[in-house]
Amino acid sequence: MALNQQSGRVFDAVVVGAGFSGLYMLHRLREAGYSVRVYEAADDVGGTWYWNRYPGARCDIESIYYNYTFSKEILNEWTWSSRYAEQPEILSYINFVADKLDLRRDIQFKTRITAARYNEENRNWEIRMDDGTSVVTEYFITALGCLSSSNIPKIKGLDSFKGEMYHTGRWPHKKVDFSSKRVGVIGTGSSGIQAIPVIAKEAGHLTVFQRTPQYSCPAQNHPLEEEDIRKTWENYDETKQLMRYSQHGVPYGPRMRSALEDSPEERERLYEKAWQEGGLFTLTYNYNDIAMLPESNETAASFIRSKIKQIVHDPEVAQKLMPTYYYATKRPIIDTNYFETYNRENVSLVDIKAAPIMEITPDGIKTTDNEYELDVLVFATGFDAMTGPLFKIDIRGKNDVSLKDKWADGSELKTYLGLATSGFPNMFMLTGPQSPSVLSNMMVSIEQHVDWVADCIDYLREHHLEAFEATEKAEAFWSQQCHAIADMSLLTKTDSWYMGANIDGKPRGFLAFAGGVGLYRIICDDIAARGYEGFTSVLAHDSTDDSKVKEGFFMSNIDPQAWFILKQLESAGAPPMELLTPELARMGDFSLLAGAPEEVAKVENRTIPVPEGEIPVRIYTPAGEGPFPALVYYHGGGWVIGNLDTVDVPCRMLANRAGCVVVSVDYRLAPEHKFPTAAEDSYAAAKWVAENAASIQVDPERIAVGGDSAGGNLAAVVALMAREQGGPSFAYQMLIYPVTNHAYDTDSYRDNAEGYFLTKNTMVWFWNHYLRNEEDGQNPYASPLLAEDLSGLPPALVITAGFDPLRDEGEAYAERLKAAGVPVEVTRYDGMIHGFFWMPGVLAEAHNAINQAANALKQAFSAVKTI
């Protein structure tokens, strides 16, 4: 679908930037037969590595993983010299690739694009350069880099300084001589921490102006042998896959263990080992919740602070270097002798948060309490990240709306996949805002983005489609998910450049996708496989197709948030539960989906007697004076998995919202304890609550039973048992997508047998572990739907999910209750999946369902005369 070229001024695609992403984009499209032109402001290729030539500049991803992987030949022909390559070597690598693939012939250097405007009538982009020339292109692709717009803070007197002045992101090509000079460095982010030890070795005196102290771990850099590289890539395909489906784009990940599970001594041993080994993720990967839980985070943070105290001799300087924010919520930093540098006699540290810079004078820097004479001033103040590079071009989409105006409010920054944004057809952003980009090994993210865009353009050409554009609905969903995932972690709890906090006046908002490169790849691939859901496109003017517009049907009928959760679970790569032993299945951790637990006035763990033993319960008591109504709650998990922690968050929410005591019951699990043990334990627990009501501040006349999934089954069974065995009398039963029948012959089983969290095969596995034999499945205490008589049971709430194999049997039970004269409220959450009730951390509908259940409980309790 190439445009007709006229004198070389019309192209299929224009790419802005000749860094890693721009070069690979050029290669992919050119190999596919498209006419492509790359425009680069610099004199040569390199992007970030062309401009960032400051002393000590080096990669913080291990060199052997900081490669293109699309070509095994290129991989085999290059050898890195050290674990973390320095800037000159990385730039040499980029030049090697450009030469190898003969890329320069399609790159125009020393040319800056100043404006790009979409022509709605012609469905193409008009691109203008700083030399006054212009070109037309069908596809406009930005490969600007996330960290390419240098930030020099607006300090009074900046232009008055008489000495030399540099920014780490725009360093001269010739060596800067610091010998015997008084040097000031402003900024202690990654570039500052790399540059400071190198400058200190040369300078007559170095003064570091620090606003925020940083956590930094040693790189432990060392030379690489060619054999090391060869061994790394012996299993090329496997290593490549591990990188592509990992969290951060490296072929390893965090240990699946909480920092709070180990003793202080064991944590100290592991952290010390990681410190000696060095590396960007080595320390954080000891545990999987350092970025999630403040308590776990503090174990790592305090360890690093203890190291600073050990390394820095002057206690006052060491104290100034102590960071207090959550570790790893700013870009993690690795260094070579950074903290050791403050032991040098020619290095001073100034805390400009305590004594802010007032102005830059002709002779140096003036703070609120001192003046510092300087010959050289180095700004290591970072970048206007992610959006800044895009805003340097006047990009205008449909209706002449500028990208900068669309994103004027950072909290409303919206993209779809970080690749596209509505109102800007045929524009692709490589590693753009709301993609994994800066949270990952950029090489992995770059290759994934370029491959996706190239495949998409192929698809558009094959189907004669033009004006390819993200929908507003799709980008609203994606942006919401980006914020939700970031908010599940500690990332949004710290002012950082991830949040735009380093730029005065820039609205705060997390700018990347924090779900990991593996999950992101799965989502992008799934969207492409569905015909690019979330995008619209128009048939080409010359197409013979009768239809006018092709639109993706975004996420089908499933709730977008629920769909997103399914993709997260898919990306985890865990085998189907039915292939696991019960012991292994119980190790699964879904706590992040539940979100942060609410405070409840009182939470008590205790054990209660049941036939042949004791079981744990957890009692949640709301604020106020009792006696309170009570809900006896049974967790789900197919009678095989689950525990009190599984439903901790919804139980807390129900206690607070319904104003009732919630007694969560940890009944004995199958297959160690087969049917009817779980039912008998559950009934015994309900009787215990009624018999001991006064001691736990409960009104015995206002007790309800409830549960989700297998727990919903148990709640229904307990209501039957109480009716048939003489009590207690229950005010209500709350059944959340309950199991009610040992059968798999419903429409919901056929429609949702696989792909929606709970599968038919998993339910078969659960039943097989729970029942002693097939006859047990016909017992009403296992399958309450088969009970002959449901009259006289307490009023009920039945909640089901649209994409759930259990949907129809739950609703069938509700119909049977109604037919027996039992008051029933039934609600189907159409777009939801099984398990959504205990996922309020990520699903808005979970909050709605919990609130509905709480209100139903309150109404049921209020209908009962209180004691």
PDB file of N, CA, C and O in Angstrom, residues 253-259 262 266-267 270 284-289:
ATOM      1  N   GLY A 253      14.548 -13.932  37.401  1.00  0.00           N
ATOM      2  CA  GLY A 253      13.534 -13.134  38.074  1.00  0.00           C
ATOM      3  C   GLY A 253      13.607 -13.278  39.573  1.00  0.00           C
ATOM      4  O   GLY A 253      14.487 -13.964  40.111  1.00  0.00           O
ATOM      5  N   PRO A 254      12.681 -12.662  40.277  1.00  0.00           N
ATOM      6  CA  PRO A 254      12.721 -12.697  41.736  1.00  0.00           C
ATOM      7  C   PRO A 254      12.392 -14.071  42.299  1.00  0.00           C
ATOM      8  O   PRO A 254      11.660 -14.855  41.691  1.00  0.00           O
ATOM      9  N   ARG A 255      12.970 -14.342  43.441  1.00  0.00           N
ATOM     10  CA  ARG A 255      12.644 -15.575  44.173  1.00  0.00           C
ATOM     11  C   ARG A 255      11.221 -15.449  44.707  1.00  0.00           C
ATOM     12  O   ARG A 255      10.823 -14.409  45.213  1.00  0.00           O
ATOM     13  N   MET A 256      10.432 -16.490  44.552  1.00  0.00           N
ATOM     14  CA  MET A 256       9.026 -16.434  44.954  1.00  0.00           C
ATOM     15  C   MET A 256       8.901 -16.620  46.465  1.00  0.00           C
ATOM     16  O   MET A 256       8.444 -17.652  46.960  1.00  0.00           O
ATOM     17  N   ARG A 257       9.322 -15.597  47.181  1.00  0.00           N
ATOM     18  CA  ARG A 257       9.300 -15.646  48.638  1.00  0.00           C
ATOM     19  C   ARG A 257       9.224 -14.234  49.180  1.00  0.00           C
ATOM     20  O   ARG A 257       9.820 -13.309  48.623  1.00  0.00           O
ATOM     21  N   SER A 258       8.493 -14.055  50.252  1.00  0.00           N
ATOM     22  CA  SER A 258       8.405 -12.758  50.898  1.00  0.00           C
ATOM     23  C   SER A 258       9.620 -12.518  51.779  1.00  0.00           C
ATOM     24  O   SER A 258      10.152 -13.442  52.408  1.00  0.00           O
ATOM     25  N   ALA A 259      10.042 -11.266  51.822  1.00  0.00           N
ATOM     26  CA  ALA A 259      11.155 -10.906  52.705  1.00  0.00           C
ATOM     27  C   ALA A 259      10.796 -11.144  54.162  1.00  0.00           C
ATOM     28  O   ALA A 259      11.685 -11.309  55.012  1.00  0.00           O
ATOM     29  N   ASP A 262      11.654 -14.828  55.947  1.00  0.00           N
ATOM     30  CA  ASP A 262      12.981 -15.228  56.408  1.00  0.00           C
ATOM     31  C   ASP A 262      13.332 -14.517  57.709  1.00  0.00           C
ATOM     32  O   ASP A 262      12.851 -13.414  57.988  1.00  0.00           O
ATOM     33  N   GLU A 266      18.919 -14.582  58.065  1.00  0.00           N
ATOM     34  CA  GLU A 266      18.913 -15.139  56.709  1.00  0.00           C
ATOM     35  C   GLU A 266      18.820 -14.017  55.669  1.00  0.00           C
ATOM     36  O   GLU A 266      19.487 -14.066  54.636  1.00  0.00           O
ATOM     37  N   ARG A 267      17.996 -13.011  55.942  1.00  0.00           N
ATOM     38  CA  ARG A 267      17.917 -11.870  55.020  1.00  0.00           C
ATOM     39  C   ARG A 267      19.266 -11.182  54.897  1.00  0.00           C
ATOM     40  O   ARG A 267      19.713 -10.840  53.801  1.00  0.00           O
ATOM     41  N   LEU A 270      21.583 -13.171  52.684  1.00  0.00           N
ATOM     42  CA  LEU A 270      21.242 -13.087  51.258  1.00  0.00           C
ATOM     43  C   LEU A 270      21.561 -11.709  50.688  1.00  0.00           C
ATOM     44  O   LEU A 270      22.072 -11.587  49.567  1.00  0.00           O
ATOM     45  N   THR A 284      17.258  -6.913  44.836  1.00  0.00           N
ATOM     46  CA  THR A 284      15.787  -6.891  44.869  1.00  0.00           C
ATOM     47  C   THR A 284      15.191  -8.251  44.520  1.00  0.00           C
ATOM     48  O   THR A 284      14.104  -8.580  44.979  1.00  0.00           O
ATOM     49  N   TYR A 285      15.891  -9.049  43.721  1.00  0.00           N
ATOM     50  CA  TYR A 285      15.351 -10.338  43.309  1.00  0.00           C
ATOM     51  C   TYR A 285      15.455 -11.406  44.389  1.00  0.00           C
ATOM     52  O   TYR A 285      15.044 -12.547  44.188  1.00  0.00           O
ATOM     53  N   ASN A 286      16.004 -11.071  45.551  1.00  0.00           N
ATOM     54  CA  ASN A 286      15.997 -12.019  46.655  1.00  0.00           C
ATOM     55  C   ASN A 286      14.579 -12.355  47.091  1.00  0.00           C
ATOM     56  O   ASN A 286      14.315 -13.455  47.580  1.00  0.00           O
ATOM     57  N   TYR A 287      13.662 -11.369  46.931  1.00  0.00           N
ATOM     58  CA  TYR A 287      12.281 -11.558  47.371  1.00  0.00           C
ATOM     59  C   TYR A 287      11.340 -10.931  46.342  1.00  0.00           C
ATOM     60  O   TYR A 287      11.720 -10.025  45.605  1.00  0.00           O
ATOM     61  N   ASN A 288      10.097 -11.411  46.340  1.00  0.00           N
ATOM     62  CA  ASN A 288       9.161 -10.934  45.323  1.00  0.00           C
ATOM     63  C   ASN A 288       8.236  -9.825  45.812  1.00  0.00           C
ATOM     64  O   ASN A 288       7.345  -9.400  45.067  1.00  0.00           O
ATOM     65  N   ASP A 289       8.435  -9.341  47.031  1.00  0.00           N
ATOM     66  CA  ASP A 289       7.510  -8.322  47.540  1.00  0.00           C
ATOM     67  C   ASP A 289       8.219  -7.050  48.004  1.00  0.00           C
ATOM     68  O   ASP A 289       7.609  -6.207  48.659  1.00  0.00           O
TER      69      ASP A 289
END
